[in-house]
């Protein structure tokens, strides 16, 4: 597609529930990144995919968070047993090449997750 | 220790002023550097890449100092429309962002 698409744009869920957030990167972009952003903070790195594989998942806060990119395009971020502290805007970005991308990272408009 | 450290500000400057932001990074092997702009409740957007020799784009100048491990952004002749949060990026790690408000 023309840009990075994230769905849903907003998600309200109850504490303890499971959620999936979807990211559709720019066509042809091999690298995909997930971040979360809380108010007043910069985007916090979660995970980076190069193709289908997770090249760096060091930012995932704990084992409740998991992400996949099975065909090297669309990615899903999965959060189990959600907690109120998971409330944030989850941003996805893609780049033409991997780490050190000369063209930088293009972001989607994010999914605002609220855990009540 | 954070990968990227950035003064959150806020910076409040009059129109026409020159303002500079700095950002330090911890990994000396880092190869890619960027400045992003983020408007309220919007996604970050690429402002400019930062090259070793320094680079300029209109009123914006970015510089990299590898020896001291910092990058900088200089905005000349500030406009009201420059009001935003400016994020430095090293590899794919973002700073906390610096808030800029340009006052008429």
Short mmCIF file of N, CA, C and O in Angstrom, two decimals, chain A residues 13 19 21-22 33 38 40 55-56 61-62 80 86:
data_model
loop_
_atom_site.label_atom_id
_atom_site.label_comp_id
_atom_site.label_asym_id
_atom_site.label_seq_id
_atom_site.Cartn_x
_atom_site.Cartn_y
_atom_site.Cartn_z
N UNK A 13 -10.03 -2.65 25.91
CA UNK A 13 -10.17 -4.01 26.34
C UNK A 13 -10.17 -4.09 27.87
O UNK A 13 -9.67 -3.17 28.53
N UNK A 19 -5.30 -9.31 23.20
CA UNK A 19 -5.54 -8.41 22.07
C UNK A 19 -4.51 -8.67 20.97
O UNK A 19 -3.39 -9.12 21.22
N UNK A 21 -2.92 -6.62 17.53
CA UNK A 21 -2.81 -5.38 16.79
C UNK A 21 -2.12 -5.69 15.47
O UNK A 21 -1.12 -6.40 15.43
N UNK A 22 -2.66 -5.11 14.39
CA UNK A 22 -2.17 -5.47 13.06
C UNK A 22 -1.44 -4.32 12.39
O UNK A 22 -1.82 -3.16 12.54
N UNK A 33 9.02 -2.62 12.31
CA UNK A 33 9.34 -2.32 13.70
C UNK A 33 8.06 -2.05 14.48
O UNK A 33 7.15 -1.40 13.96
N UNK A 38 4.00 6.17 25.28
CA UNK A 38 3.16 6.71 26.34
C UNK A 38 3.24 8.22 26.28
O UNK A 38 4.19 8.79 25.72
N UNK A 40 4.02 11.89 26.58
CA UNK A 40 5.20 12.61 27.03
C UNK A 40 6.51 11.87 26.85
O UNK A 40 7.57 12.37 27.25
N UNK A 55 14.61 -9.98 14.07
CA UNK A 55 16.04 -9.73 14.14
C UNK A 55 16.46 -9.24 15.51
O UNK A 55 17.60 -9.44 15.94
N UNK A 56 15.54 -8.59 16.21
CA UNK A 56 15.84 -8.06 17.54
C UNK A 56 14.53 -7.94 18.29
O UNK A 56 13.68 -7.14 17.90
N UNK A 61 8.67 -6.24 26.64
CA UNK A 61 8.82 -6.08 28.09
C UNK A 61 8.74 -7.38 28.88
O UNK A 61 9.35 -7.49 29.94
N UNK A 62 7.98 -8.33 28.41
CA UNK A 62 7.85 -9.62 29.13
C UNK A 62 7.20 -10.63 28.18
O UNK A 62 6.90 -10.30 27.02
N UNK A 80 -1.02 -10.87 25.67
CA UNK A 80 -1.86 -11.74 26.50
C UNK A 80 -2.06 -11.12 27.87
O UNK A 80 -1.23 -10.34 28.35
N UNK A 86 -0.35 -1.59 30.19
CA UNK A 86 -0.12 -1.79 28.77
C UNK A 86 -0.78 -0.69 27.93
O UNK A 86 -0.54 -0.60 26.72
#
